[in-house]
PDB file of C-alpha atoms in Angstrom:
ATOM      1  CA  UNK M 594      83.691 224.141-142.866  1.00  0.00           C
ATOM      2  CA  UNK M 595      86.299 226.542-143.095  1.00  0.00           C
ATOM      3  CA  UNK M 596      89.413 226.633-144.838  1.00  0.00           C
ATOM      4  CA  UNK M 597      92.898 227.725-144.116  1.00  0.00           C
ATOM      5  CA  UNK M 598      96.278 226.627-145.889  1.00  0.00           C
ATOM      6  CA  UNK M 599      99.989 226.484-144.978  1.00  0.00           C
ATOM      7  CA  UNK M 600     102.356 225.637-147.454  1.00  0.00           C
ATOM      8  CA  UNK M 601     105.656 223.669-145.455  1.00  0.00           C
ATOM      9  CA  UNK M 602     109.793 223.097-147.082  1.00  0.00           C
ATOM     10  CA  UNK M 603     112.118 223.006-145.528  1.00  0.00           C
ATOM     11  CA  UNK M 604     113.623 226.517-145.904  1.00  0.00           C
ATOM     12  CA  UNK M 605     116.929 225.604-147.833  1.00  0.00           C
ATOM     13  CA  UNK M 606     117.504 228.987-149.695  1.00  0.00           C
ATOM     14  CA  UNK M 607     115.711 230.058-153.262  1.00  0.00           C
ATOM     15  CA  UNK M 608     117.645 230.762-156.025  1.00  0.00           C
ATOM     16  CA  UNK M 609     115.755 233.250-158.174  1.00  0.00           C
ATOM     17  CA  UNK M 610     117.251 235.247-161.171  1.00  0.00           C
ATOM     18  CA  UNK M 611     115.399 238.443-162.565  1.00  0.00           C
ATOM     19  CA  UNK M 612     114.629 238.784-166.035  1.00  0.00           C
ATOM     20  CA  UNK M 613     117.827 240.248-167.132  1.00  0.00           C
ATOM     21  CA  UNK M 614     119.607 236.761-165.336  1.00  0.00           C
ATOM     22  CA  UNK M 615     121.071 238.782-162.713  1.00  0.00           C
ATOM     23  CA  UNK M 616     120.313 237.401-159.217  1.00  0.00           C
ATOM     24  CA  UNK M 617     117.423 238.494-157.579  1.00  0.00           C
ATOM     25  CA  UNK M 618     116.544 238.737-153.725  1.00  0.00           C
ATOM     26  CA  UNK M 619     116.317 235.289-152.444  1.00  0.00           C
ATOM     27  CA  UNK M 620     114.722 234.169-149.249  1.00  0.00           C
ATOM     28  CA  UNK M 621     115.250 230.845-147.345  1.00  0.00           C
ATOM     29  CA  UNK M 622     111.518 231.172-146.735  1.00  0.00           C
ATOM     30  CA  UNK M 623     112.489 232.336-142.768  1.00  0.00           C
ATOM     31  CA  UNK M 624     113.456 235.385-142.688  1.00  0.00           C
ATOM     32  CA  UNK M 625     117.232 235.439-144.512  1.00  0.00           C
ATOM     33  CA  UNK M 626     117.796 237.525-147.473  1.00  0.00           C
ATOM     34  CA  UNK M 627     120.326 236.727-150.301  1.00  0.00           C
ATOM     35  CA  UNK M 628     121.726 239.486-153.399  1.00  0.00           C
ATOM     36  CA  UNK M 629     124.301 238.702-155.686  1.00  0.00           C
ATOM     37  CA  UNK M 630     127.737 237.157-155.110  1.00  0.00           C
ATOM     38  CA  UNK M 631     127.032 236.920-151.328  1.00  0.00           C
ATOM     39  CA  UNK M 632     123.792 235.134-152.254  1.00  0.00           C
ATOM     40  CA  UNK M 633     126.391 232.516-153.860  1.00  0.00           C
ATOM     41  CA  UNK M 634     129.059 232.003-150.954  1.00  0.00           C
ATOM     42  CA  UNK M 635     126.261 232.535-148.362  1.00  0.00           C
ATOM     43  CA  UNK M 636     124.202 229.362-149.827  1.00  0.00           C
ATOM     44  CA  UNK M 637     126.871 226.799-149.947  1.00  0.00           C
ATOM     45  CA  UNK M 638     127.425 227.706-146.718  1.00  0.00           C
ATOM     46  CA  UNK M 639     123.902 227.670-146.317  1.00  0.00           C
ATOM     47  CA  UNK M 640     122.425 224.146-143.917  1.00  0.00           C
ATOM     48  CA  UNK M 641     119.187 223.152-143.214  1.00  0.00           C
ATOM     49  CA  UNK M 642     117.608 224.342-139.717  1.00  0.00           C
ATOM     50  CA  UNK M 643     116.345 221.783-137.411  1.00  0.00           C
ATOM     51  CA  UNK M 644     112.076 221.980-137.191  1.00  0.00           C
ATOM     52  CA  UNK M 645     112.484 223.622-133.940  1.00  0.00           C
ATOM     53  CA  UNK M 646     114.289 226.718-135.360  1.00  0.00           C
ATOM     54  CA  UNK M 647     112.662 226.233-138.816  1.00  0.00           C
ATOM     55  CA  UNK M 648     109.266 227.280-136.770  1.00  0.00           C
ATOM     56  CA  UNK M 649     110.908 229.959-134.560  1.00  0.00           C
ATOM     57  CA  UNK M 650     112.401 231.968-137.382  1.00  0.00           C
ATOM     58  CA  UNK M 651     109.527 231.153-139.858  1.00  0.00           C
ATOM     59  CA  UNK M 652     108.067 234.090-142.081  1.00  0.00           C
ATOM     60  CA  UNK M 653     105.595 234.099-145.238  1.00  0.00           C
ATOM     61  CA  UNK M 654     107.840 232.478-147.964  1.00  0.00           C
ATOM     62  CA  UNK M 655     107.238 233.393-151.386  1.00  0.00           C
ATOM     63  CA  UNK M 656     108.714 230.263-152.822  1.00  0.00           C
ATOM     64  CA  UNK M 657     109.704 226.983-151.823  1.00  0.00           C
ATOM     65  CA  UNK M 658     112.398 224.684-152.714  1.00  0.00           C
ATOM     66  CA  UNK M 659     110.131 221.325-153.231  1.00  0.00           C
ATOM     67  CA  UNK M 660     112.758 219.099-151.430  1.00  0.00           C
ATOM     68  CA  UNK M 661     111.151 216.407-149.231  1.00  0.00           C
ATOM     69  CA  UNK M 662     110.383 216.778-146.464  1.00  0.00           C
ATOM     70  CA  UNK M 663     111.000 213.606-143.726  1.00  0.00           C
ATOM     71  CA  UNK M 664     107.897 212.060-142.667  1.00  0.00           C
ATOM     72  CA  UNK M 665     108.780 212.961-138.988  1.00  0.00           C
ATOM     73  CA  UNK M 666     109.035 216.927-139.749  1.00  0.00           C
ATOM     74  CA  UNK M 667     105.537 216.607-141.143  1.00  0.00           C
ATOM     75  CA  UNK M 668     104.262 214.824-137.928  1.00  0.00           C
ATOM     76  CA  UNK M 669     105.765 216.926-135.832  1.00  0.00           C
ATOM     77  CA  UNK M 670     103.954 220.323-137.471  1.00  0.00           C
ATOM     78  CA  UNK M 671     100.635 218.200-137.541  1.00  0.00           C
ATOM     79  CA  UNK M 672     101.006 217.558-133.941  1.00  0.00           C
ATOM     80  CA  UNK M 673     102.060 220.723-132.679  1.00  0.00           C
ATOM     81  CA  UNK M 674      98.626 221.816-134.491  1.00  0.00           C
ATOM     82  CA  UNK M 675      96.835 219.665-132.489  1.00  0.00           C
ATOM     83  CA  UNK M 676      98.044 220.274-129.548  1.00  0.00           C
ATOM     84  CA  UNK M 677      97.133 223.921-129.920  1.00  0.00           C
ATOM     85  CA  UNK M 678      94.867 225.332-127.395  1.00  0.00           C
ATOM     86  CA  UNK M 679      90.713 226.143-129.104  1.00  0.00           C
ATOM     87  CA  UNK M 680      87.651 227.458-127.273  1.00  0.00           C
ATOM     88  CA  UNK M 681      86.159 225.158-125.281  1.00  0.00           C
ATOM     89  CA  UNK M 682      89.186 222.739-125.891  1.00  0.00           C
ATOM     90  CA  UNK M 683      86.976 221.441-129.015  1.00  0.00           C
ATOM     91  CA  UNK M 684      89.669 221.778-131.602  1.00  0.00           C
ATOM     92  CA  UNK M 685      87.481 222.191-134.122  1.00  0.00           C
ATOM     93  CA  UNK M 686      89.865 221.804-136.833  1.00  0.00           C
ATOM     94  CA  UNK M 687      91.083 218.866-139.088  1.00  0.00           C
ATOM     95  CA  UNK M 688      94.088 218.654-141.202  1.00  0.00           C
ATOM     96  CA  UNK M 689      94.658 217.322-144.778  1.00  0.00           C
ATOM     97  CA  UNK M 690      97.980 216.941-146.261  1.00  0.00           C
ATOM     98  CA  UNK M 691      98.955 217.282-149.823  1.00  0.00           C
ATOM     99  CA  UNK M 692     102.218 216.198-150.880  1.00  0.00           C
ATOM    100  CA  UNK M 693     100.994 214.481-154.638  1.00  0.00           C
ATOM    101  CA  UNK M 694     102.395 217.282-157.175  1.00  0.00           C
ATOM    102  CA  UNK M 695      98.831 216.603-159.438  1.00  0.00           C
ATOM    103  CA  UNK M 696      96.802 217.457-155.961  1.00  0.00           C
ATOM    104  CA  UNK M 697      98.697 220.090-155.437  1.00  0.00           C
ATOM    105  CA  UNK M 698      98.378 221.458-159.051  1.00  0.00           C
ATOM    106  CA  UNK M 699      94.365 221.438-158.498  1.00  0.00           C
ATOM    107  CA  UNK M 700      94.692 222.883-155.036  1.00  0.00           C
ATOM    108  CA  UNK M 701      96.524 226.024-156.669  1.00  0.00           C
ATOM    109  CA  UNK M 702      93.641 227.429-158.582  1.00  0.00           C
ATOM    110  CA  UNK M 703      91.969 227.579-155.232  1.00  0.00           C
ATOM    111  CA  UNK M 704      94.798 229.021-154.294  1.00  0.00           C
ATOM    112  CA  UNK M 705      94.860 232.544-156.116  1.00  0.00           C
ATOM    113  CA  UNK M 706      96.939 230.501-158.805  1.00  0.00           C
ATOM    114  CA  UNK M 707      99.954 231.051-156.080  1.00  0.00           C
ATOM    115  CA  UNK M 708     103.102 228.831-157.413  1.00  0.00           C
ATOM    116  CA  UNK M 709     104.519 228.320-153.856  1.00  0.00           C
ATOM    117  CA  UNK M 710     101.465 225.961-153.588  1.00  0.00           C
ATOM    118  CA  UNK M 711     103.126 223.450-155.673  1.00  0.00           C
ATOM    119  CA  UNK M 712     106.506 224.414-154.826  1.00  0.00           C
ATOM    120  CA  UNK M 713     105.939 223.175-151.157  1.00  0.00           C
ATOM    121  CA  UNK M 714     107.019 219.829-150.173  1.00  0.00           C
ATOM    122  CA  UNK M 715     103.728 219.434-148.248  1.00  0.00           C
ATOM    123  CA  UNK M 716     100.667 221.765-148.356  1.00  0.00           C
ATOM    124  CA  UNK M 717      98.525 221.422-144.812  1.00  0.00           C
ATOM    125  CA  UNK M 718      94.877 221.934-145.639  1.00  0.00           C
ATOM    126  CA  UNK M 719      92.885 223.180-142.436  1.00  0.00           C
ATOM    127  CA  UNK M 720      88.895 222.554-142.490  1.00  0.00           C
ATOM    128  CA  UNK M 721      86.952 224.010-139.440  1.00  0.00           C
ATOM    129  CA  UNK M 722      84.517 221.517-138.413  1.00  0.00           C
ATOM    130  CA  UNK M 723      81.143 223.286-137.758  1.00  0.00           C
ATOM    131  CA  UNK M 724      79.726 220.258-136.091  1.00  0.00           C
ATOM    132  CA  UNK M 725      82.907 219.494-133.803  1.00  0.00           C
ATOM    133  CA  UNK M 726      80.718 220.748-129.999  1.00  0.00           C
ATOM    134  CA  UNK M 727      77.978 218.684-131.058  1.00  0.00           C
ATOM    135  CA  UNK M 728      80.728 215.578-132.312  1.00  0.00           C
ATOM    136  CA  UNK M 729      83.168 215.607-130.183  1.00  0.00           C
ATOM    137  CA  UNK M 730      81.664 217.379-126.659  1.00  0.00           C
ATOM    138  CA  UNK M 731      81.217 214.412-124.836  1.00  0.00           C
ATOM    139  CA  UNK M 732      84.742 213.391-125.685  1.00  0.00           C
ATOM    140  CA  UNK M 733      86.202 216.563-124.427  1.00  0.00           C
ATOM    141  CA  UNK M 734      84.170 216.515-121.380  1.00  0.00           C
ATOM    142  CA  UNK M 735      85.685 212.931-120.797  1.00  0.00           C
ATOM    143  CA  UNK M 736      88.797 214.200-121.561  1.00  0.00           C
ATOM    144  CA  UNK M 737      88.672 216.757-118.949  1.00  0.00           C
ATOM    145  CA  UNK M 738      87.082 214.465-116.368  1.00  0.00           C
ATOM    146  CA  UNK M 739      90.139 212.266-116.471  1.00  0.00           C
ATOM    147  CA  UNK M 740      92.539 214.936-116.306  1.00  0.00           C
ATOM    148  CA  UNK M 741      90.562 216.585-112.992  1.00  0.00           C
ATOM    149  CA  UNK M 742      87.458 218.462-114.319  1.00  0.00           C
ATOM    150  CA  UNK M 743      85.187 218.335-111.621  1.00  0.00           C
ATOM    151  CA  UNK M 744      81.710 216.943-112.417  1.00  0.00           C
ATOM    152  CA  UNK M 745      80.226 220.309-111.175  1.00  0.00           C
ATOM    153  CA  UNK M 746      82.224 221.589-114.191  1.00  0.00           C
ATOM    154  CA  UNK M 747      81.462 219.143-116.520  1.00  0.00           C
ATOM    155  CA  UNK M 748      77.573 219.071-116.000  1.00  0.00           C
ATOM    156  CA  UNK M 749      77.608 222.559-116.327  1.00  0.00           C
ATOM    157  CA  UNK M 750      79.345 222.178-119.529  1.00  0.00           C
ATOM    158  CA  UNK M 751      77.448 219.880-121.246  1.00  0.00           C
ATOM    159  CA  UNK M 752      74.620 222.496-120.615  1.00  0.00           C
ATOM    160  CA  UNK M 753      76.218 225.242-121.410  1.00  0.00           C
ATOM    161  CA  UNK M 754      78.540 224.617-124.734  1.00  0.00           C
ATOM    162  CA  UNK M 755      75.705 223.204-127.040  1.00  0.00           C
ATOM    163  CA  UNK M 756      73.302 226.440-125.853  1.00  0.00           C
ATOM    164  CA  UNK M 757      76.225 228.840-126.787  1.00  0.00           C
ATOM    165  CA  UNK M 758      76.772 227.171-130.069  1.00  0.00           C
ATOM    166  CA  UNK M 759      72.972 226.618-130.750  1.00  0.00           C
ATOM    167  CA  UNK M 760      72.968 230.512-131.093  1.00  0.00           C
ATOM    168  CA  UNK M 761      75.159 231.112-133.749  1.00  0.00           C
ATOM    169  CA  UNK M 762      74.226 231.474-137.256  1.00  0.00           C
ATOM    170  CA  UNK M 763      76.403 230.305-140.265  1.00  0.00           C
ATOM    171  CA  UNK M 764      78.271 233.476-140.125  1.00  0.00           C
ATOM    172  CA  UNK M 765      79.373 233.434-136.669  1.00  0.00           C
ATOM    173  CA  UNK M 766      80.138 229.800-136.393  1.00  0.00           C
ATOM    174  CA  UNK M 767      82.600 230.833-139.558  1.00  0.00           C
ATOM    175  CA  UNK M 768      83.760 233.609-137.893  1.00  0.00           C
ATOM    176  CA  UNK M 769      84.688 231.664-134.784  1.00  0.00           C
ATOM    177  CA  UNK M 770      86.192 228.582-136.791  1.00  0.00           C
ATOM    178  CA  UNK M 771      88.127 231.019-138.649  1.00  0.00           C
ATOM    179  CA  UNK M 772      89.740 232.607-135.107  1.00  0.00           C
ATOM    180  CA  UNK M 773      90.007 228.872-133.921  1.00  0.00           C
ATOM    181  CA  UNK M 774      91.268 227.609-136.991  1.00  0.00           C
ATOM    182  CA  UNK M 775      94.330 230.244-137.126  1.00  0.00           C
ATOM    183  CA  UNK M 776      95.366 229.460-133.551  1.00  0.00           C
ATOM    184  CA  UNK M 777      96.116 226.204-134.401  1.00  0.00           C
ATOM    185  CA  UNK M 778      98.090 227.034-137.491  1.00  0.00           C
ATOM    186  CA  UNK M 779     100.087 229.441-135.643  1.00  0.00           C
ATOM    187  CA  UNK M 780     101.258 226.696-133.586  1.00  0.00           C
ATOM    188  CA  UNK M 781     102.664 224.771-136.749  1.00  0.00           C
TER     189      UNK M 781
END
């Protein structure tokens, strides 16, 4: 298994204060910047993006603002990681969500001790599944049958995948879940 983690909010702006109390740089965890009085005006102005542009404008956040996040923002993200292209179309990758503030707590020291781990409304956990092509082949091989594989295709397939993968030691299987792994989160 390998392991990957996204931390999602909703990117309402931060409010942070330095030690001296004086704002600080605040980010709405996509991209915007705040300072000072404009911070103020400029975030009760401020309204929250739709998912759509909330994953367009994304950026690393260093904080997030904990608010909930609705049940069908956090589908959506799951799906559009499963829906993201792999290798093979094996999507070797399986998801765990962690929205319980005590899970999340444990999940930080894993984490680099990183507050924005239980800041986040939601933390996705990503596992790469080492075992996936020998799991799920036949599936995929169905899969692609129905949607027009041909069965010259497919027989070669089911010859060819589990020989490529039988090849790989534990460091290159890592190496390629890792790759895999990060394609789907950079469709979330």
């Amino acid at each position: 298994w390998s392991l990957g983690i996204i931390g999602v909010s909703r990117g309402k702006p931060i409010r942070h204060r330095r030690a001296d109390g004086e704002p600080a740089l605040s980010s709405t965890g996509h991209g915007h910047v705040f300072e000072g009085a404009e911070e103020q005006e400029r975030m009760s102005r401020a309204e929250i993006k739709s998912l759509a542009q909330a994953i367009r404008e994304r950026r690393a956040s260093q904080s997030f603002d904990g608010e909930p996040m609705p049940p069908d923002d956090l589908r959506k993200i799951l799906e559009a990681g499963l829906q993201a292209p792999s290798s093979y179309n094996l999507q070797p990758w399986r998801f765990i969500v962690v929205q319980q503030p005590e899970q999340k707590r444990r999940l930080r020291g894993a984490c680099f001790n990183q507050a924005k781990v239980e800041e986040a409304s939601a933390v996705i956990v990503a596992c790469g599944d080492a075992d996936a092509w020998r799991k799920d082949l036949d599936e995929v091989i169905n899969s692609g049958l129905r949607g027009g594989m041909s069965e010259s295709l497919a027989a070669a397939s089911r010859e060819s995948i589990p020989h490529y993968f039988a090849e790989f030691n534990s460091d290159q299987m890592h190496g390629w879940l890792n790759k895999q792994v990060m394609v789907a989160f950079t469709h979330m």
